[in-house]
Amino acid sequence: MKNVSATVGLILNEPLLWEKGQKGRRGMDVPAADVPPAGIDAGLIGEGPDFPDLSEVDVIRHYTRLSQWNFGVDTGMYPLGSCTMKYNPKINDTVAATPEIAASHPMLPDALCQGTLKIMYELQDYLAAVTGLDAVSLQPAAGAHGELTGMLIFAAYHKSRGFRRTKILIPDTAHGTNPASAALCGLQPVPVPSGPDGMLDPEAVARLMDEQTAGIMVTNPNTLGLFEENIIRIAGIVHDAGGLVYGDGANMNAVMGVADLKRCGVDIVHLNLHKTFSTPHGGGGPGAGPVCVVEALRKFLPVPRVVRDKRGYRLDGNCPDSVGRIHAFHGNFGILVRAYSYIRCMGAENLHRASQLAVLNANYIKEKLKGELHLPYDRPCMHECVFSDLWQHAYKVSTLDMAKRLMDFGYHPPTIYFPLVVGGAIMIEPTETESKADIDRFIEAFCEIVREAKEEPEILHGAPHLCKVKRLDETAAARHPCLTGC
Amino acid sequence: MRYLPHTDDEIQAMLQVVGVEGLEDLFAPVPGGCRRKEAMDLPAPMTEWELKDHVRGLAAMMKVKPDFKVLIGAGSYDHHIPAIIPALTSRSEFLTSYTPYQPEMAQGTLQGIFEYQTLTARLLGMDVANASIYDGASALAEALLMGIRISKKKKKVAISSAVHPHYRQVARTYFRPTDFELVELPVTADGRTDLAALEGLEDLAAVAVQSPNFFGIIEDLGAAAAAAHQREAIFITCFTEPLAYGLLKNPGSCGADIVCGEGQSFGIPRCFGGPGLGMFACRQQYVRSMPGRLVGQTTDLDGRRGYVLTLSTREQHIRREKATSNICSNQGLCAMTAGIYMAALGGTGLRELARLNYDKAEYFKAELVRAGAGICFAGPTFNEFVVEFDRSFRPVARRLLRKKVVAGLELGGHYPRLKDKYLFCVTETVSREIIDTVIEEVRR
């Protein structure tokens, strides 16, 4: 192995929480009682949970060791396709921790929390400016939650016009959650196959679009990393049949300052603030999935939304056509603050620049690796490119083997086996925050793995070799689920 | 821009490899009709120090300062957050990683979430907890849909009107495009759910109550479970204050089938209501109907213990529209936070802290009654309760605000018949001195 940044370090084992500790230890102060003990009906009292008692040092060492078994964007390149694992600026966390913001209660009267309302009001405006749409709800807590909100708006829109439409078109290059989000709103997904060039074919959409179909959910750029070149015609077909166009904005990082989604014909789009707007992914969340709509759909947005009048900012819940509330309070506010901070640091010019460089990085990887790996759709890509393991089949090496081997070289693997339209897909999204030198090293590592696949495939079959654990038995985990420790 | 590492020379070299002249040529696949006509209308970029100044200005617009005491809970609680929590959760290996799709590189997240699932199941007295979902409100909505899935043919659920009003609104939003029906159960004079109202409701898939409920009242979960099960309905218990289960009987021991709620109390700042933590647990027999991610234990090639995401056949990337839910993430870092909090507090600490919250509220209630106020509901409470005053409370609230105390949530906006009644909350962060200050102003 040459050019390897990964090495063997001192990684310490650590038992489960309840395998350590000693009754009577404590890791956190409880204040002394300054009120008399009160009586309580014995029938209400339980035994209290069976938690281990740990000291503060026990807790700190436990979680510090756990953290060392993890890999994050701050550790190294994380080219997970469609997840936009860009650098998460630290100032955003500092801003979100501002005491007035972090300690604000969500049910205060508007007059007492003008600062947090102003952040929301301005962020609504910024996201409208980025997408080109007119109105925004910040409530959805994640991308899939935004999709659900969009589908609720679809349902409310058609109901307001006296129709109940029961189907929705979903291309085979859309995100995996789209069908489930539509199904929650009583819409039966109708798959639309993409054409041989990886694009949606307007004729295919025209054949499927009818009066029972609520509209279409389009991920653009799609999950092959390609911009849907016929989006305007497709939107026209859907609109002519009375439908709406939902844009899955998960891949917005490709087209900031370039595409105007309203001109593309999109009526609703959700944005993933944890992707395009740099908020940390937190090991799976929390994210945020605000929804932007065209003017005609404003009245259906979730309530309350922040509005501004003579007296300042206030929450407006008076909107009889609204789909209702989608979050207990105002969405994942701490994430909204981070995205706000990011946009204020970047401005329009740098956001545009970020998209340019994200697309440059992806195309550069595509060109450099297409001699090594099979590239099923050889066209200019946007923010990500998708290869397959077709050429490695001869050596009995799979995408999974190559992905696991990348770990030994110090990289998080790309997204694998997605999108489904490419067998053995390897979906690489470098993002704009990786430098040319880092990308060159990644390419070199991948080339080395391709060579190993040919000459020493057994190395790949046993990979990873340098992680805390070897390959894990996921089949056994599902067959005999152990979901709770004892 | 400091986040963008490319030099002009590097850009040129890369463009050459790609085979285009300039950066904008990369966007050739974007048709002219899709292009923006103007640049995005956004404020000019700020340096880090300019941003800090700007944020100081926003902070100054907040009338409630960090040294104020907010005596409002209502689903968002002021509990002490120990210094170890920000220290551990800001470790960027936790913070900047994603969903642990590649378990060999994410054992930290996975073991941490497995521990969170276990402690949550123990707290709630349930067999299995998931890796968390968005918040308490969406957890309840998902629990109701899960109840309908389990019961197959039934389409109606009953939910107590003493469940947090926002949670009920979210449930209605989720139900609106479906043909499922949601009926609300009234509240009796003692502030508990009127279970007698279940009489005559046929074909119920699920019955949901919250305990402690929105009025702070501890519900009779055993009776509610019996009433639900008598109708062959799934019994769902929801909560906004998980700390209560350090002291009270847990929902599992009272017969709950699904338990869900908000975990913000466990080390997560209020932060204007989010991000929070949707805690979600159920009995073993229902696990395959449960929404959300699950972490399970397994072994690696060498037989060593390790953790993976599992039972993904319930999920949307495999089952597509037949998935148990569209949720494909969890509140990862918030679940980790709650795990750290539960670990730090321990069983002994959790009990002590819960008891202290209970005692403070009892002291506050007794002093209010001595000062001439009335406690609206007779049922037992945990750390919140509803109060009425013999004259307008508004001037008192204004005086208290000048003394840096935000007193109580007026309930008329949520329950018209409770107009001019106030929901108060006290936790361990409210000293007796603060309580006495409130009493003094009430007496004036």
PDB file of N, CA, C and O in Angstrom, chain A residues 77 357 360-361 364-365 368 411 430-444, chain B residues 4-18:
ATOM      1  N   MET A  77     -11.688  13.090   4.060  1.00  0.00           N
ATOM      2  CA  MET A  77     -12.631  13.206   2.941  1.00  0.00           C
ATOM      3  C   MET A  77     -13.753  12.171   3.075  1.00  0.00           C
ATOM      4  O   MET A  77     -13.511  11.013   3.389  1.00  0.00           O
ATOM      5  N   LEU A 357     -17.249  25.024  -7.748  1.00  0.00           N
ATOM      6  CA  LEU A 357     -16.135  24.169  -7.350  1.00  0.00           C
ATOM      7  C   LEU A 357     -16.599  22.746  -7.030  1.00  0.00           C
ATOM      8  O   LEU A 357     -15.870  21.781  -7.284  1.00  0.00           O
ATOM      9  N   LEU A 360     -16.875  21.267 -10.391  1.00  0.00           N
ATOM     10  CA  LEU A 360     -15.525  21.063 -10.928  1.00  0.00           C
ATOM     11  C   LEU A 360     -14.889  19.813 -10.310  1.00  0.00           C
ATOM     12  O   LEU A 360     -14.337  18.961 -11.023  1.00  0.00           O
ATOM     13  N   ASN A 361     -14.955  19.707  -8.987  1.00  0.00           N
ATOM     14  CA  ASN A 361     -14.355  18.559  -8.303  1.00  0.00           C
ATOM     15  C   ASN A 361     -14.954  17.237  -8.790  1.00  0.00           C
ATOM     16  O   ASN A 361     -14.227  16.263  -9.020  1.00  0.00           O
ATOM     17  N   TYR A 364     -13.835  16.457 -12.359  1.00  0.00           N
ATOM     18  CA  TYR A 364     -12.412  16.114 -12.350  1.00  0.00           C
ATOM     19  C   TYR A 364     -12.229  14.645 -11.942  1.00  0.00           C
ATOM     20  O   TYR A 364     -11.503  13.885 -12.589  1.00  0.00           O
ATOM     21  N   ILE A 365     -12.929  14.247 -10.889  1.00  0.00           N
ATOM     22  CA  ILE A 365     -12.861  12.836 -10.458  1.00  0.00           C
ATOM     23  C   ILE A 365     -13.393  11.930 -11.558  1.00  0.00           C
ATOM     24  O   ILE A 365     -12.812  10.872 -11.857  1.00  0.00           O
ATOM     25  N   LYS A 368     -10.782  11.572 -14.247  1.00  0.00           N
ATOM     26  CA  LYS A 368      -9.576  10.866 -13.812  1.00  0.00           C
ATOM     27  C   LYS A 368      -9.825   9.386 -13.546  1.00  0.00           C
ATOM     28  O   LYS A 368      -8.921   8.568 -13.671  1.00  0.00           O
ATOM     29  N   TYR A 411     -10.174   6.974   3.792  1.00  0.00           N
ATOM     30  CA  TYR A 411     -11.316   7.696   3.232  1.00  0.00           C
ATOM     31  C   TYR A 411     -12.613   7.038   3.661  1.00  0.00           C
ATOM     32  O   TYR A 411     -12.689   5.810   3.778  1.00  0.00           O
ATOM     33  N   PRO A 430     -17.668  14.786  -4.035  1.00  0.00           N
ATOM     34  CA  PRO A 430     -16.530  15.290  -3.255  1.00  0.00           C
ATOM     35  C   PRO A 430     -16.844  16.565  -2.463  1.00  0.00           C
ATOM     36  O   PRO A 430     -16.220  16.809  -1.435  1.00  0.00           O
ATOM     37  N   THR A 431     -17.772  17.369  -2.934  1.00  0.00           N
ATOM     38  CA  THR A 431     -18.098  18.725  -2.440  1.00  0.00           C
ATOM     39  C   THR A 431     -16.952  19.700  -2.741  1.00  0.00           C
ATOM     40  O   THR A 431     -15.838  19.285  -3.060  1.00  0.00           O
ATOM     41  N   GLU A 432     -17.251  20.972  -2.561  1.00  0.00           N
ATOM     42  CA  GLU A 432     -16.309  22.030  -2.915  1.00  0.00           C
ATOM     43  C   GLU A 432     -15.194  22.221  -1.895  1.00  0.00           C
ATOM     44  O   GLU A 432     -14.204  22.887  -2.180  1.00  0.00           O
ATOM     45  N   THR A 433     -15.348  21.658  -0.693  1.00  0.00           N
ATOM     46  CA  THR A 433     -14.356  21.979   0.335  1.00  0.00           C
ATOM     47  C   THR A 433     -13.137  21.050   0.308  1.00  0.00           C
ATOM     48  O   THR A 433     -12.249  21.173   1.145  1.00  0.00           O
ATOM     49  N   GLU A 434     -13.088  20.122  -0.650  1.00  0.00           N
ATOM     50  CA  GLU A 434     -11.881  19.303  -0.814  1.00  0.00           C
ATOM     51  C   GLU A 434     -10.953  19.980  -1.832  1.00  0.00           C
ATOM     52  O   GLU A 434     -11.388  20.364  -2.917  1.00  0.00           O
ATOM     53  N   SER A 435      -9.700  20.076  -1.494  1.00  0.00           N
ATOM     54  CA  SER A 435      -8.741  20.741  -2.378  1.00  0.00           C
ATOM     55  C   SER A 435      -8.300  19.788  -3.489  1.00  0.00           C
ATOM     56  O   SER A 435      -8.516  18.571  -3.404  1.00  0.00           O
ATOM     57  N   LYS A 436      -7.656  20.338  -4.512  1.00  0.00           N
ATOM     58  CA  LYS A 436      -7.152  19.513  -5.616  1.00  0.00           C
ATOM     59  C   LYS A 436      -6.184  18.448  -5.094  1.00  0.00           C
ATOM     60  O   LYS A 436      -6.248  17.282  -5.495  1.00  0.00           O
ATOM     61  N   ALA A 437      -5.333  18.842  -4.166  1.00  0.00           N
ATOM     62  CA  ALA A 437      -4.344  17.888  -3.651  1.00  0.00           C
ATOM     63  C   ALA A 437      -5.031  16.723  -2.945  1.00  0.00           C
ATOM     64  O   ALA A 437      -4.656  15.555  -3.117  1.00  0.00           O
ATOM     65  N   ASP A 438      -6.052  17.024  -2.147  1.00  0.00           N
ATOM     66  CA  ASP A 438      -6.765  15.951  -1.445  1.00  0.00           C
ATOM     67  C   ASP A 438      -7.494  15.048  -2.427  1.00  0.00           C
ATOM     68  O   ASP A 438      -7.553  13.829  -2.243  1.00  0.00           O
ATOM     69  N   ILE A 439      -8.065  15.661  -3.449  1.00  0.00           N
ATOM     70  CA  ILE A 439      -8.780  14.866  -4.450  1.00  0.00           C
ATOM     71  C   ILE A 439      -7.802  14.002  -5.244  1.00  0.00           C
ATOM     72  O   ILE A 439      -8.089  12.839  -5.536  1.00  0.00           O
ATOM     73  N   ASP A 440      -6.637  14.546  -5.561  1.00  0.00           N
ATOM     74  CA  ASP A 440      -5.626  13.759  -6.275  1.00  0.00           C
ATOM     75  C   ASP A 440      -5.224  12.529  -5.459  1.00  0.00           C
ATOM     76  O   ASP A 440      -5.060  11.432  -6.000  1.00  0.00           O
ATOM     77  N   ARG A 441      -5.073  12.717  -4.157  1.00  0.00           N
ATOM     78  CA  ARG A 441      -4.700  11.577  -3.305  1.00  0.00           C
ATOM     79  C   ARG A 441      -5.815  10.525  -3.276  1.00  0.00           C
ATOM     80  O   ARG A 441      -5.565   9.330  -3.288  1.00  0.00           O
ATOM     81  N   PHE A 442      -7.055  11.013  -3.244  1.00  0.00           N
ATOM     82  CA  PHE A 442      -8.201  10.095  -3.257  1.00  0.00           C
ATOM     83  C   PHE A 442      -8.218   9.290  -4.564  1.00  0.00           C
ATOM     84  O   PHE A 442      -8.408   8.068  -4.563  1.00  0.00           O
ATOM     85  N   ILE A 443      -7.981   9.988  -5.674  1.00  0.00           N
ATOM     86  CA  ILE A 443      -7.974   9.321  -6.987  1.00  0.00           C
ATOM     87  C   ILE A 443      -6.867   8.271  -7.033  1.00  0.00           C
ATOM     88  O   ILE A 443      -7.071   7.141  -7.476  1.00  0.00           O
ATOM     89  N   GLU A 444      -5.715   8.658  -6.516  1.00  0.00           N
ATOM     90  CA  GLU A 444      -4.580   7.737  -6.488  1.00  0.00           C
ATOM     91  C   GLU A 444      -4.899   6.497  -5.655  1.00  0.00           C
ATOM     92  O   GLU A 444      -4.581   5.368  -6.052  1.00  0.00           O
TER      93      GLU A 444
ATOM     94  N   LEU B   4     -13.121  27.540   0.951  1.00  0.00           N
ATOM     95  CA  LEU B   4     -12.937  27.104  -0.442  1.00  0.00           C
ATOM     96  C   LEU B   4     -11.446  27.072  -0.754  1.00  0.00           C
ATOM     97  O   LEU B   4     -10.808  28.111  -0.895  1.00  0.00           O
ATOM     98  N   PRO B   5     -10.861  25.867  -0.848  1.00  0.00           N
ATOM     99  CA  PRO B   5      -9.406  25.757  -0.872  1.00  0.00           C
ATOM    100  C   PRO B   5      -8.727  25.967  -2.227  1.00  0.00           C
ATOM    101  O   PRO B   5      -7.495  26.048  -2.280  1.00  0.00           O
ATOM    102  N   HIS B   6      -9.465  26.047  -3.318  1.00  0.00           N
ATOM    103  CA  HIS B   6      -8.845  26.039  -4.644  1.00  0.00           C
ATOM    104  C   HIS B   6      -8.130  27.340  -4.966  1.00  0.00           C
ATOM    105  O   HIS B   6      -8.706  28.416  -4.831  1.00  0.00           O
ATOM    106  N   THR B   7      -6.889  27.232  -5.477  1.00  0.00           N
ATOM    107  CA  THR B   7      -6.204  28.411  -6.005  1.00  0.00           C
ATOM    108  C   THR B   7      -6.568  28.543  -7.491  1.00  0.00           C
ATOM    109  O   THR B   7      -7.051  27.588  -8.111  1.00  0.00           O
ATOM    110  N   ASP B   8      -6.313  29.703  -8.043  1.00  0.00           N
ATOM    111  CA  ASP B   8      -6.633  29.929  -9.463  1.00  0.00           C
ATOM    112  C   ASP B   8      -5.880  28.946 -10.358  1.00  0.00           C
ATOM    113  O   ASP B   8      -6.443  28.417 -11.318  1.00  0.00           O
ATOM    114  N   ASP B   9      -4.611  28.695 -10.016  1.00  0.00           N
ATOM    115  CA  ASP B   9      -3.825  27.758 -10.828  1.00  0.00           C
ATOM    116  C   ASP B   9      -4.428  26.362 -10.801  1.00  0.00           C
ATOM    117  O   ASP B   9      -4.493  25.666 -11.820  1.00  0.00           O
ATOM    118  N   GLU B  10      -4.838  25.952  -9.614  1.00  0.00           N
ATOM    119  CA  GLU B  10      -5.434  24.611  -9.493  1.00  0.00           C
ATOM    120  C   GLU B  10      -6.721  24.526 -10.302  1.00  0.00           C
ATOM    121  O   GLU B  10      -6.997  23.519 -10.950  1.00  0.00           O
ATOM    122  N   ILE B  11      -7.508  25.589 -10.239  1.00  0.00           N
ATOM    123  CA  ILE B  11      -8.767  25.590 -11.003  1.00  0.00           C
ATOM    124  C   ILE B  11      -8.455  25.432 -12.490  1.00  0.00           C
ATOM    125  O   ILE B  11      -9.086  24.616 -13.176  1.00  0.00           O
ATOM    126  N   GLN B  12      -7.466  26.181 -12.960  1.00  0.00           N
ATOM    127  CA  GLN B  12      -7.108  26.077 -14.378  1.00  0.00           C
ATOM    128  C   GLN B  12      -6.691  24.658 -14.745  1.00  0.00           C
ATOM    129  O   GLN B  12      -7.132  24.096 -15.745  1.00  0.00           O
ATOM    130  N   ALA B  13      -5.845  24.075 -13.908  1.00  0.00           N
ATOM    131  CA  ALA B  13      -5.369  22.717 -14.178  1.00  0.00           C
ATOM    132  C   ALA B  13      -6.526  21.726 -14.209  1.00  0.00           C
ATOM    133  O   ALA B  13      -6.577  20.822 -15.055  1.00  0.00           O
ATOM    134  N   MET B  14      -7.450  21.898 -13.311  1.00  0.00           N
ATOM    135  CA  MET B  14      -8.592  20.970 -13.247  1.00  0.00           C
ATOM    136  C   MET B  14      -9.526  21.170 -14.439  1.00  0.00           C
ATOM    137  O   MET B  14     -10.047  20.204 -15.002  1.00  0.00           O
ATOM    138  N   LEU B  15      -9.743  22.428 -14.795  1.00  0.00           N
ATOM    139  CA  LEU B  15     -10.603  22.705 -15.958  1.00  0.00           C
ATOM    140  C   LEU B  15     -10.039  22.037 -17.207  1.00  0.00           C
ATOM    141  O   LEU B  15     -10.779  21.497 -18.032  1.00  0.00           O
ATOM    142  N   GLN B  16      -8.710  22.055 -17.291  1.00  0.00           N
ATOM    143  CA  GLN B  16      -8.065  21.458 -18.453  1.00  0.00           C
ATOM    144  C   GLN B  16      -8.332  19.946 -18.524  1.00  0.00           C
ATOM    145  O   GLN B  16      -8.648  19.409 -19.588  1.00  0.00           O
ATOM    146  N   VAL B  17      -8.241  19.299 -17.369  1.00  0.00           N
ATOM    147  CA  VAL B  17      -8.527  17.861 -17.315  1.00  0.00           C
ATOM    148  C   VAL B  17      -9.974  17.594 -17.731  1.00  0.00           C
ATOM    149  O   VAL B  17     -10.274  16.650 -18.454  1.00  0.00           O
ATOM    150  N   VAL B  18     -10.863  18.444 -17.261  1.00  0.00           N
ATOM    151  CA  VAL B  18     -12.287  18.258 -17.565  1.00  0.00           C
ATOM    152  C   VAL B  18     -12.566  18.604 -19.029  1.00  0.00           C
ATOM    153  O   VAL B  18     -13.518  18.084 -19.627  1.00  0.00           O
TER     154      VAL B  18
END
